Short mmCIF file of C-alpha atoms and ligand atoms in Angstrom, two decimals:
data_model
loop_
_atom_site.label_atom_id
_atom_site.label_comp_id
_atom_site.label_asym_id
_atom_site.label_seq_id
_atom_site.Cartn_x
_atom_site.Cartn_y
_atom_site.Cartn_z
CA UNK A 273 87.91 99.62 79.83
CA UNK A 274 89.09 95.86 79.84
CA UNK A 275 92.23 95.77 82.00
CA UNK A 276 94.68 93.24 82.18
CA UNK A 277 97.09 93.44 85.31
CA UNK A 278 100.02 91.18 85.37
CA UNK A 279 101.38 89.63 88.65
CA UNK A 280 100.49 87.80 91.77
CA UNK A 281 101.83 89.29 95.03
CA UNK A 282 100.27 91.88 97.66
CA UNK A 283 101.68 94.51 95.14
CA UNK A 284 99.30 93.43 92.73
CA UNK A 285 96.42 92.92 94.93
CA UNK A 286 96.96 96.61 95.76
CA UNK A 287 96.95 97.65 92.28
CA UNK A 288 94.10 95.64 91.54
CA UNK A 289 92.32 97.36 94.39
CA UNK A 290 93.53 100.72 93.19
CA UNK A 291 92.16 100.13 89.37
CA UNK A 292 88.67 98.86 90.71
CA UNK A 293 88.17 101.87 92.41
CA UNK A 294 87.92 103.65 88.86
CA UNK A 295 84.75 104.24 87.24
CA UNK A 296 86.68 103.47 83.87
CA UNK A 297 87.36 100.15 84.50
CA UNK A 298 84.52 97.67 83.36
CA UNK A 299 86.44 94.52 83.68
CA UNK A 300 89.61 92.97 85.54
CA UNK A 301 91.57 90.32 84.50
CA UNK A 302 94.77 89.28 86.82
CA UNK A 303 97.22 86.79 85.72
CA UNK A 304 98.11 84.86 87.68
CA UNK A 305 96.57 86.71 90.59
CA UNK A 306 96.20 85.33 93.88
CA UNK A 307 93.30 84.94 96.44
CA UNK A 308 93.07 88.61 96.89
CA UNK A 309 92.79 89.72 93.52
CA UNK A 310 90.12 86.96 93.08
CA UNK A 311 88.07 89.26 94.94
CA UNK A 312 88.31 92.06 92.50
CA UNK A 313 88.41 90.31 89.23
CA UNK A 314 88.79 87.13 87.34
CA UNK A 315 92.05 85.41 88.06
CA UNK A 316 93.59 83.52 85.07
CA UNK A 317 96.39 80.92 85.63
CA UNK A 318 99.35 81.92 83.25
CA UNK A 319 102.97 82.65 83.95
CA UNK A 320 103.27 86.54 82.92
CA UNK A 321 106.76 85.99 81.55
CA UNK A 322 105.25 83.61 78.84
CA UNK A 323 104.78 86.48 76.23
CA UNK A 324 102.90 84.49 73.73
CA UNK A 325 100.61 83.46 76.18
CA UNK A 326 99.86 86.91 77.31
CA UNK A 327 99.35 88.07 73.98
CA UNK A 328 96.66 85.06 73.55
CA UNK A 329 94.98 86.18 76.61
CA UNK A 330 95.01 89.89 75.63
CA UNK A 331 93.31 88.82 72.28
CA UNK A 332 90.72 86.33 73.76
CA UNK A 333 89.44 89.15 76.41
CA UNK A 334 89.71 92.02 74.15
CA UNK A 335 91.92 93.88 76.55
CA UNK A 336 92.38 97.68 76.18
CA UNK A 337 95.12 98.26 78.96
CA UNK A 338 97.82 96.07 80.29
CA UNK A 339 99.56 97.00 83.46
CA UNK A 340 102.57 95.27 84.49
CA UNK A 341 103.22 94.52 88.32
CA UNK A 342 106.51 92.82 88.34
CA UNK A 343 109.87 93.32 86.80
CA UNK A 344 110.77 89.72 85.10
CA UNK A 345 107.72 90.29 82.35
CA UNK A 346 109.31 93.79 81.48
CA UNK A 347 112.80 92.41 81.28
CA UNK A 348 111.40 89.77 78.74
CA UNK A 349 109.69 92.29 76.64
CA UNK A 350 105.92 91.70 77.22
CA UNK A 351 105.37 95.26 76.93
CA UNK A 352 107.05 95.50 73.37
CA UNK A 353 105.23 92.59 72.38
CA UNK A 354 101.76 94.05 73.49
CA UNK A 355 102.58 97.45 71.91
CA UNK A 356 103.49 95.55 68.67
CA UNK A 357 99.83 94.58 68.77
CA UNK A 358 98.62 98.04 69.05
CA UNK A 359 97.58 97.60 72.89
CA UNK A 360 98.25 100.07 75.36
CA UNK A 361 100.51 99.02 78.01
CA UNK A 362 101.80 100.51 81.22
CA UNK A 363 105.14 99.33 81.84
CA UNK A 364 108.53 99.83 80.11
CA UNK A 365 109.91 97.93 77.27
CA UNK A 366 113.14 95.76 77.37
CA UNK A 367 115.27 98.32 76.65
CA UNK A 368 113.92 100.60 79.51
CA UNK A 369 113.63 97.69 81.56
CA UNK A 370 117.18 97.47 81.49
CA UNK A 371 117.43 100.42 84.30
CA UNK A 372 116.33 97.10 86.71
CA UNK A 373 117.73 94.28 84.65
CA UNK A 374 121.09 95.34 84.53
CA UNK A 375 122.89 97.18 87.43
CA UNK A 376 126.15 97.88 85.22
CA UNK A 377 123.73 99.49 82.60
CA UNK A 378 121.88 101.32 85.36
CA UNK A 379 125.05 102.68 86.81
CA UNK A 380 126.58 103.74 83.59
CA UNK A 381 123.40 105.46 82.65
CA UNK A 382 123.66 107.52 85.90
CA UNK A 383 127.00 108.48 85.36
CA UNK A 384 126.26 109.53 81.52
CA UNK A 385 123.37 111.85 82.73
CA UNK A 386 125.42 113.23 86.10
CA UNK A 387 122.68 111.62 88.39
CA UNK A 388 124.32 111.22 91.81
CA UNK A 389 125.28 107.93 92.88
CA UNK A 390 127.92 105.88 94.61
CA UNK A 391 131.17 105.80 92.73
CA UNK A 392 131.44 102.49 91.17
CA UNK A 393 133.48 100.09 89.14
CA UNK A 394 132.28 97.35 86.88
CA UNK A 395 134.29 93.97 86.96
CA UNK A 396 133.98 90.55 85.30
CA UNK A 397 137.38 88.95 86.57
CA UNK A 398 138.41 88.66 90.39
CA UNK A 399 141.72 90.69 89.57
CA UNK A 400 139.54 93.86 88.55
CA UNK A 401 137.31 93.24 91.63
CA UNK A 402 140.45 92.95 93.98
CA UNK A 403 141.52 96.35 92.65
CA UNK A 404 138.12 98.02 92.85
CA UNK A 405 137.76 96.57 96.53
CA UNK A 406 141.32 97.81 97.54
CA UNK A 407 140.83 100.98 96.45
CA UNK A 408 137.96 101.24 99.09
CA UNK A 409 137.40 100.86 102.59
CA UNK A 410 134.90 98.57 104.56
CA UNK A 411 131.89 98.15 104.17
CA UNK A 412 132.41 96.66 100.89
CA UNK A 413 129.55 96.75 98.45
CA UNK A 414 129.22 93.67 95.70
CA UNK A 415 126.31 93.78 93.45
CA UNK A 416 125.57 91.08 90.90
CA UNK A 417 124.44 92.74 87.49
CA UNK A 418 121.57 90.63 86.72
CA UNK A 419 118.20 90.28 88.31
CA UNK A 420 118.11 88.41 91.66
CA UNK A 421 115.00 89.02 93.27
CA UNK A 422 116.35 91.45 95.68
CA UNK A 423 119.37 88.96 96.44
CA UNK A 424 121.90 90.28 94.60
CA UNK A 425 123.35 93.08 96.82
CA UNK A 426 126.02 92.30 99.68
CA UNK A 427 127.29 94.56 102.02
CA UNK A 428 130.52 93.08 103.76
CA UNK A 429 133.04 94.45 106.53
CA UNK A 430 135.79 92.06 105.51
CA UNK A 431 137.90 92.29 102.28
CA UNK A 432 138.54 88.66 102.22
CA UNK A 433 134.86 87.65 102.55
CA UNK A 434 133.97 90.45 99.86
CA UNK A 435 136.55 88.79 97.31
CA UNK A 436 135.06 85.16 98.22
CA UNK A 437 131.31 86.46 97.60
CA UNK A 438 132.81 87.96 94.29
CA UNK A 439 134.45 84.86 93.56
CA UNK A 440 131.25 82.61 94.00
CA UNK A 441 129.37 85.27 92.09
CA UNK A 442 131.62 85.46 89.03
CA UNK A 443 131.55 81.56 88.93
CA UNK A 444 127.89 81.48 88.51
CA UNK A 445 127.71 79.22 91.76
CA UNK A 446 125.69 81.93 93.71
CA UNK A 447 123.16 83.53 91.43
CA UNK A 448 123.95 81.92 87.80
CA UNK A 449 124.29 84.26 85.02
CA UNK A 450 123.08 87.29 86.92
CA UNK A 451 126.67 87.36 88.65
CA UNK A 452 128.79 87.03 85.67
CA UNK A 453 129.14 90.81 85.80
CA UNK A 454 129.58 92.80 89.16
CA UNK A 455 129.39 96.32 90.46
CA UNK A 456 131.46 97.22 93.12
CA UNK A 457 130.67 100.69 94.98
CA UNK A 458 131.10 102.96 97.71
CA UNK A 459 129.03 102.46 100.75
CA UNK A 460 126.59 105.17 101.51
CA UNK A 461 125.29 106.16 104.67
CA UNK A 462 122.34 108.14 105.86
CA UNK A 463 118.68 107.45 105.39
CA UNK A 464 116.68 105.41 102.74
CA UNK A 465 113.67 106.82 100.69
CA UNK A 466 111.65 105.17 98.18
CA UNK A 467 110.16 107.96 95.33
CA UNK A 468 107.91 106.01 93.03
CA UNK A 469 107.41 108.16 89.89
CA UNK A 470 104.97 107.89 87.14
CA UNK A 471 106.37 108.86 83.51
CA UNK A 472 104.67 109.04 79.96
CA UNK A 473 108.13 109.49 78.30
CA UNK A 474 107.55 113.30 78.29
CA UNK A 475 106.58 114.23 81.93
CA UNK A 476 107.49 112.66 85.28
CA UNK A 477 105.37 112.90 88.57
CA UNK A 478 106.51 111.51 91.90
CA UNK A 479 103.78 109.66 94.15
CA UNK A 480 103.97 109.89 97.75
CA UNK A 481 107.62 109.06 99.17
CA UNK A 482 107.76 105.80 101.16
CA UNK A 483 110.01 103.69 103.00
CA UNK A 484 110.52 100.34 103.16
CA UNK A 485 111.58 97.78 106.14
CA UNK A 486 114.08 95.10 104.58
CA UNK A 487 115.52 93.45 107.76
CA UNK A 488 113.15 90.73 109.42
CA UNK A 489 113.61 91.80 113.07
CA UNK A 490 112.37 95.34 114.97
CA UNK A 491 115.07 97.86 115.01
CA UNK A 492 116.54 96.62 111.64
CA UNK A 493 117.98 93.21 113.13
CA UNK A 494 118.31 89.94 111.52
CA UNK A 495 118.64 89.10 107.53
CA UNK A 496 116.97 90.97 104.62
CA UNK A 497 113.85 89.88 103.36
CA UNK A 498 111.35 91.22 100.73
CA UNK A 499 110.01 93.73 102.90
CA UNK A 500 108.27 93.68 106.41
CA UNK A 501 106.50 96.93 105.94
CA UNK A 502 106.48 100.34 104.75
CA UNK A 503 104.61 103.70 104.95
CA UNK A 504 103.86 106.86 103.22
CA UNK A 505 104.51 109.86 103.23
CA UNK A 506 107.48 110.12 105.04
CA UNK A 507 107.36 113.17 107.23
CA UNK A 508 111.32 114.00 107.01
CA UNK A 509 111.17 114.06 103.01
CA UNK A 510 109.98 117.57 103.24
CA UNK A 511 109.37 119.66 100.31
CA UNK A 512 112.89 120.79 99.47
CA UNK A 513 114.05 117.02 99.79
CA UNK A 514 111.43 116.20 97.03
CA UNK A 515 112.21 119.07 94.93
CA UNK A 516 116.13 118.00 95.07
CA UNK A 517 114.90 114.56 94.34
CA UNK A 518 112.88 115.85 91.39
CA UNK A 519 115.53 118.14 89.93
CA UNK A 520 118.61 115.86 90.58
CA UNK A 521 117.29 112.56 89.97
CA UNK A 522 113.82 111.98 88.42
CA UNK A 523 114.30 114.75 85.43
CA UNK A 524 117.82 113.70 84.27
CA UNK A 525 116.51 110.35 84.16
CA UNK A 526 113.70 111.15 82.09
CA UNK A 527 115.97 113.54 79.84
CA UNK A 528 118.74 110.70 79.95
CA UNK A 529 116.06 108.33 78.55
CA UNK A 530 115.05 110.60 75.62
CA UNK A 531 118.63 111.62 74.64
CA UNK A 532 119.14 107.79 74.21
CA UNK A 533 116.09 106.99 72.38
CA UNK A 534 114.46 104.85 75.00
CA UNK A 535 110.70 105.39 75.20
CA UNK A 536 109.09 104.89 78.65
CA UNK A 537 106.08 104.69 79.90
CA UNK A 538 105.73 103.19 83.37
CA UNK A 539 107.24 103.67 86.73
CA UNK A 540 110.59 104.59 87.84
CA UNK A 541 111.35 103.43 90.99
CA UNK A 542 114.19 105.71 92.59
CA UNK A 543 115.72 103.88 95.59
CA UNK A 544 117.75 106.69 97.48
CA UNK A 545 119.98 107.50 99.97
CA UNK A 546 119.70 110.67 101.73
CA UNK A 547 122.83 111.94 103.42
CA UNK A 548 123.07 114.21 106.70
CA UNK A 549 123.08 117.20 104.57
CA UNK A 550 119.82 116.36 103.04
CA UNK A 551 121.26 115.45 99.69
CA UNK A 552 119.82 112.78 97.89
CA UNK A 553 121.85 109.83 95.80
CA UNK A 554 120.34 107.25 93.88
CA UNK A 555 121.14 103.52 95.13
CA UNK A 556 119.24 101.95 92.28
CA UNK A 557 116.20 102.10 89.94
CA UNK A 558 113.50 99.45 89.42
CA UNK A 559 110.99 99.91 86.65
CA UNK A 560 107.80 99.09 88.49
CA UNK A 561 106.11 99.77 91.64
CA UNK A 562 107.84 98.53 94.97
CA UNK A 563 106.68 96.05 97.40
CA UNK A 564 105.58 96.55 99.99
CA UNK A 565 105.72 100.37 98.88
CA UNK A 566 102.90 100.09 96.53
CA UNK A 567 100.57 98.68 99.30
CA UNK A 568 100.99 102.08 100.98
CA UNK A 569 101.49 104.61 98.19
CA UNK A 570 98.52 103.38 96.31
CA UNK A 571 96.12 103.95 99.28
CA UNK A 572 96.98 107.37 99.83
CA UNK A 573 97.10 108.24 96.03
CA UNK A 574 93.83 110.68 95.76
CA UNK A 575 93.49 110.34 91.99
CA UNK A 576 91.94 107.97 89.75
CA UNK A 577 94.72 105.05 89.02
CA UNK A 578 93.27 103.74 85.89
CA UNK A 579 92.82 107.37 84.32
CA UNK A 580 96.37 108.32 85.37
CA UNK A 581 97.94 105.24 83.61
CA UNK A 582 95.81 105.58 80.65
CA UNK A 583 96.85 109.43 80.52
CA UNK A 584 100.68 107.92 80.47
CA UNK A 585 100.08 105.48 77.52
CA UNK A 586 98.69 108.62 75.79
CA UNK A 587 101.66 110.82 76.52
CA UNK A 588 99.26 113.32 78.35
CA UNK A 589 100.37 113.11 81.96
CA UNK A 590 100.76 116.85 81.68
CA UNK A 591 97.12 117.31 81.41
CA UNK A 592 96.23 115.55 84.58
CA UNK A 593 95.46 117.58 87.70
CA UNK A 594 98.23 115.96 90.33
CA UNK A 595 96.42 115.21 93.72
CA UNK A 596 97.87 116.17 97.03
CA UNK A 597 98.28 113.42 99.34
CA UNK A 598 95.96 113.86 102.18
CA UNK A 599 96.09 110.52 104.09
CA UNK A 600 99.07 108.43 105.89
CA UNK A 601 99.08 104.97 105.32
CA UNK A 602 101.23 102.25 107.09
CA UNK A 603 101.68 98.46 106.04
CA UNK A 604 102.79 95.76 108.38
CA UNK A 605 103.69 92.56 106.72
CA UNK A 606 102.64 89.24 108.14
CA UNK A 607 104.88 86.47 107.65
CA UNK A 608 105.53 82.43 108.27
CA UNK A 609 107.32 81.11 110.97
CA UNK A 610 110.74 80.80 109.77
CA UNK A 611 110.63 83.34 107.04
CA UNK A 612 113.00 84.43 105.42
CA UNK A 613 114.37 80.77 106.02
CA UNK A 614 112.42 78.20 105.32
CA UNK A 615 108.89 77.96 106.65
CA UNK A 616 105.85 75.75 106.49
CA UNK A 617 102.68 76.30 104.60
CA UNK A 618 99.14 75.32 104.64
CA UNK A 619 98.25 76.98 108.11
CA UNK A 620 94.38 78.24 108.31
CA UNK A 621 94.31 82.25 108.37
CA UNK A 622 91.86 83.58 110.98
CA UNK A 623 90.32 86.84 111.14
CA UNK A 624 90.11 88.04 107.31
CA UNK A 625 86.19 88.04 107.03
CA UNK A 626 86.09 90.41 109.97
CA UNK A 627 88.37 93.04 108.09
CA UNK A 628 86.79 92.61 105.09
CA UNK A 629 84.72 95.83 104.56
CA UNK A 630 86.86 98.21 106.24
CA UNK A 631 87.98 101.48 104.78
CA UNK A 632 90.46 102.11 107.32
CA UNK A 633 92.21 98.91 107.29
CA UNK A 634 93.30 97.18 104.12
CA UNK A 635 94.39 93.78 103.98
CA UNK A 636 96.45 92.77 100.88
CA UNK A 637 96.92 89.13 100.19
CA UNK A 638 100.52 87.69 99.25
CA UNK A 639 101.34 84.19 99.93
CA UNK A 640 97.65 82.93 100.48
CA UNK A 641 95.89 80.38 99.13
CA UNK A 642 92.35 78.91 99.35
CA UNK A 643 92.08 75.09 100.42
CA UNK A 644 89.45 72.46 99.24
CA UNK A 645 87.22 73.60 102.09
CA UNK A 646 87.10 76.98 100.85
CA UNK A 647 89.30 78.24 103.74
CA UNK A 648 92.11 81.06 103.28
CA UNK A 649 95.73 78.97 104.30
CA UNK A 650 99.24 80.61 104.38
CA UNK A 651 100.94 79.67 100.83
CA UNK A 652 104.31 81.78 100.90
CA UNK A 653 106.85 83.73 103.24
CA UNK A 654 105.10 87.08 103.13
CA UNK A 655 101.35 85.86 103.71
CA UNK A 656 99.59 89.36 104.30
CA UNK A 657 100.32 93.25 103.92
CA UNK A 658 97.86 94.79 106.64
CA UNK A 659 97.28 98.56 105.90
CA UNK A 660 95.99 101.28 108.32
CA UNK A 661 95.08 104.56 106.80
CA UNK A 662 94.44 107.60 109.13
CA UNK A 663 95.14 111.38 109.06
CA UNK A 664 98.51 111.08 110.52
CA UNK A 665 101.19 108.63 111.00
CA UNK A 666 100.14 107.74 114.78
CA UNK A 667 96.81 107.22 113.79
CA UNK A 668 98.03 104.85 110.65
CA UNK A 669 100.23 102.87 112.68
CA UNK A 670 97.44 102.30 115.46
CA UNK A 671 95.07 101.25 112.87
CA UNK A 672 97.46 98.98 111.14
CA UNK A 673 98.42 97.22 114.37
CA UNK A 674 94.74 96.80 115.44
CA UNK A 675 93.97 95.06 112.06
CA UNK A 676 97.02 92.83 113.16
CA UNK A 677 95.89 91.71 116.03
CA UNK A 678 92.49 90.68 114.48
CA UNK A 679 94.41 87.96 112.24
CA UNK A 680 96.19 84.77 113.32
CA UNK A 681 97.83 81.96 111.71
CA UNK A 682 100.25 79.40 113.34
CA UNK A 683 104.04 80.65 113.43
CA UNK A 684 102.71 84.23 112.18
CA UNK A 685 105.39 86.69 112.99
CA UNK A 686 105.73 90.62 112.14
CA UNK A 687 107.88 93.64 112.89
CA UNK A 688 106.31 95.80 115.74
CA UNK A 689 108.36 98.88 115.08
CA UNK A 690 107.05 99.83 111.47
CA UNK A 691 107.21 103.59 110.91
CA UNK A 692 108.21 104.10 114.60
CA UNK A 693 111.40 106.18 113.75
CA UNK A 694 109.45 108.56 111.79
CA UNK A 695 107.01 108.93 114.43
CA UNK A 696 110.01 109.78 116.68
CA UNK A 697 110.92 112.47 114.10
CA UNK A 698 107.57 113.97 114.17
P1 LIG B 834 119.99 96.91 95.72
O1 LIG B 834 119.66 95.86 95.31
O2 LIG B 834 120.82 97.69 94.69
O3 LIG B 834 118.54 97.51 95.92
O4 LIG B 834 120.38 96.93 97.22
C1 LIG B 834 119.72 96.59 97.91
C2 LIG B 834 119.96 97.16 99.40
O5 LIG B 834 121.15 97.20 99.81
C3 LIG B 834 119.42 98.54 99.19
O6 LIG B 834 118.07 99.18 99.48
C4 LIG B 834 120.42 99.38 100.38
O7 LIG B 834 119.83 99.29 101.52
C5 LIG B 834 121.31 98.51 100.07
N1 LIG B 834 122.63 99.15 99.55
C6 LIG B 834 122.80 99.01 98.21
N2 LIG B 834 123.91 99.48 97.56
C7 LIG B 834 124.32 100.40 98.71
C8 LIG B 834 125.27 101.25 99.12
N3 LIG B 834 125.88 101.62 97.90
N4 LIG B 834 125.53 101.85 99.98
C9 LIG B 834 124.77 101.63 101.18
N5 LIG B 834 123.84 100.62 101.05
C10 LIG B 834 123.49 100.25 99.73
N1 LIG B 835 110.83 97.26 98.14
C1 LIG B 835 111.79 96.68 97.29
C2 LIG B 835 111.61 96.38 96.12
O1 LIG B 835 110.40 96.35 95.45
O2 LIG B 835 112.50 96.02 95.23
#
């Protein structure tokens, strides 16, 4: 099978790694890919949101399966275009991608299908926003409707400041068109959990639950980032919580899509809040694997990833034996000095060669490139994902940080407490 993978982050490096382990995959092309995926297949420099260019590549390389990593090409309709040419694609079409592409659509969808979520109002004018905020108490949650690369949700303690943020969003000054419609909602409390589920439109199966670490510093301090680490599975997400998530969130999502005539083959990412009574609420949908969640969920997936995706495209996920999770993975993200603010690039990265052949420590590239002398150098905010694999969480944490200690680049920083709360739980 000739596979084309779209995207260029550490998530896509992890997806490429998982695909390459399958005996079904005879050739792997990644567009545009990164220095990590270059070790697993052929990178082709191409913007994955350029749909005609993707179609040309598919026919030039005689691709059998297209796998879409990030959300932007899905929202642009890359899957519909490939399916229109009879090519199997893992990733929803434009309509399904609205679950991530429009928060107003996704909140209304949750409401229509009685999926538990924070009560909300949808506003397009500041007067409506003021009413919606005054109905609520602090902290106020203001969200842009459109795609904002993780920067569209604001949790604000002060009413005046919340109104000001809403005004900035509505005017287009803050996030352009993405902020022209807003969601104002109640603030939920509890513990956050990510459940990535795979669906063929008829069946839905959850991968191992995971947890992201969004803040830049230890103990969840400092500004939000694209994710500083993750682990999977999550010890407190027991069978009864997972069963509730299946019944209250995943299955109603699938039947909702079916009722609304939205075909869906791909990932449903459920961003959840679990309250003190262990009840789940859905904060958001995404329509692709999470980053950094994929870097831990794929290494603990005992099945054949390529075979799973093909079964999805052929709408026969129910015929696949769903494997039990045996291992635990912990991902520590190494970031450039200054990230998530400004940072310099081009610093040589030491220690990657020493970790190249390890089975228990995986290093996925994100902001890395190769300089003219063939050295790996930093080329982004989040540079590497260092993943430790072991039988339990403590072992996986030790493995991940032992890998981190072997890597160095100038300005490198990372969180030293990934998964520590979960270890305390155990
Ligand atoms: P979103 O853009 O919807 O993914 O939100 C980003 C992050 O903001 C989430 O992962 C949560 O940590 C937080 N968040 C969003 N909505 C809420 C809410 N209603 N209550 C509490 N936290 C929230
Ligand atoms: N980990 C959050 C995301 O992928 O959106």
